[in-house]
C-alpha atoms as one frame of an Amber mdcrd trajectory, in Angstrom:
protein
  -9.687  -2.978 -11.998 -10.069  -5.310  -9.040 -11.569  -4.140  -5.777  -8.240
  -4.678  -3.982  -6.538  -2.250  -6.397  -9.130   0.353  -5.426  -8.527  -0.402
  -1.743  -4.801   0.162  -2.141  -5.514   3.487  -3.856  -7.863   4.360  -0.997
  -5.052   3.618   1.476  -2.956   6.238  -0.307  -5.847   8.698  -0.106  -6.577
   8.045   3.582  -2.936   8.101   4.696  -1.797  10.970   2.504   1.175   8.933
   1.284   2.342   9.241  -2.295   3.084   6.165  -4.388   6.847   6.531  -4.007
   6.750   6.691  -0.205   4.205   3.874  -0.028   6.310   1.630  -2.270   9.468
   2.441  -0.288   7.793   1.553   3.001   6.645  -1.754   1.512  10.082  -2.409
  -0.062   8.349  -2.695  -3.418   9.668  -1.398  -6.720   7.991   1.905  -7.640
   7.168   0.857 -11.227   5.657  -2.409 -10.026   3.555  -0.451  -7.494   2.275
   1.897 -10.200   1.365  -1.086 -12.381  -0.560  -2.636  -9.476  -2.493   0.577
  -8.886  -3.283   0.831 -12.598  -4.595  -2.746 -12.565  -1.871  -3.941 -14.944
  -0.247  -6.214 -12.344  -2.214  -8.460 -10.005  -2.039  -7.744  -6.283  -1.175
 -10.930  -4.432  -2.186 -12.074  -0.978   1.478 -11.756   0.043   1.407  -8.106
  -0.984  -1.781  -7.483   1.020  -0.148  -9.227   3.980   2.894  -6.973   3.535
   0.628  -3.902   3.691  -0.920  -5.110   6.938   2.458  -5.982   8.466   4.007
  -2.649   7.463   1.099  -0.361   8.291  -0.383  -1.433  11.616  -2.839   1.462
  11.325  -4.688  -0.200   8.425  -7.779  -2.138   9.455  -7.468  -5.683   8.035
 -11.240  -6.204   8.201 -11.774  -3.094   6.099  -9.087  -4.115   3.609 -10.254
  -7.698   3.146 -14.013  -7.526   3.816 -14.862  -3.840   3.301 -16.255  -3.582
   6.834 -15.480  -0.834   9.333 -13.164   2.127   8.982  -9.947   2.130   6.948
  -7.755   3.130   9.893  -7.610   1.505  13.315  -5.695   4.440  14.797  -4.388
   7.823  13.652  -1.846   7.620  10.846   1.469   9.490  11.053   2.837   9.697
   7.515   6.068  11.302   8.771   6.959   7.905  10.247   7.488   6.649   6.690
   9.153   9.689   5.102  12.769   8.587   5.732  12.462   5.033   4.445  15.269
   4.345   1.920  14.228   3.828  -1.699  14.323   0.227  -2.945  14.690  -0.667
  -6.589  14.991  -4.316  -7.423  15.541  -3.767 -11.152  12.449  -5.819 -12.058
   9.415  -3.972 -13.278
């Protein structure tokens, strides 16, 4: 598994979000998200950029260079709890 896959899993751990909520917030298919976390699908730079654009609390330096803390500011997971589910039919 690539280091970025582990970082994405760590984001889930640090934020307390489950995979479904995380994938909804990113407008990413749930099955595709699970495959990324399992290391079965490559995580692209565009996906990493989407994480940083969606979750302003995530420290880009930590995500890309493994320096500093994971969060730049406190994370409110309730902010993402009402995001509608997206399924693009492609897994």
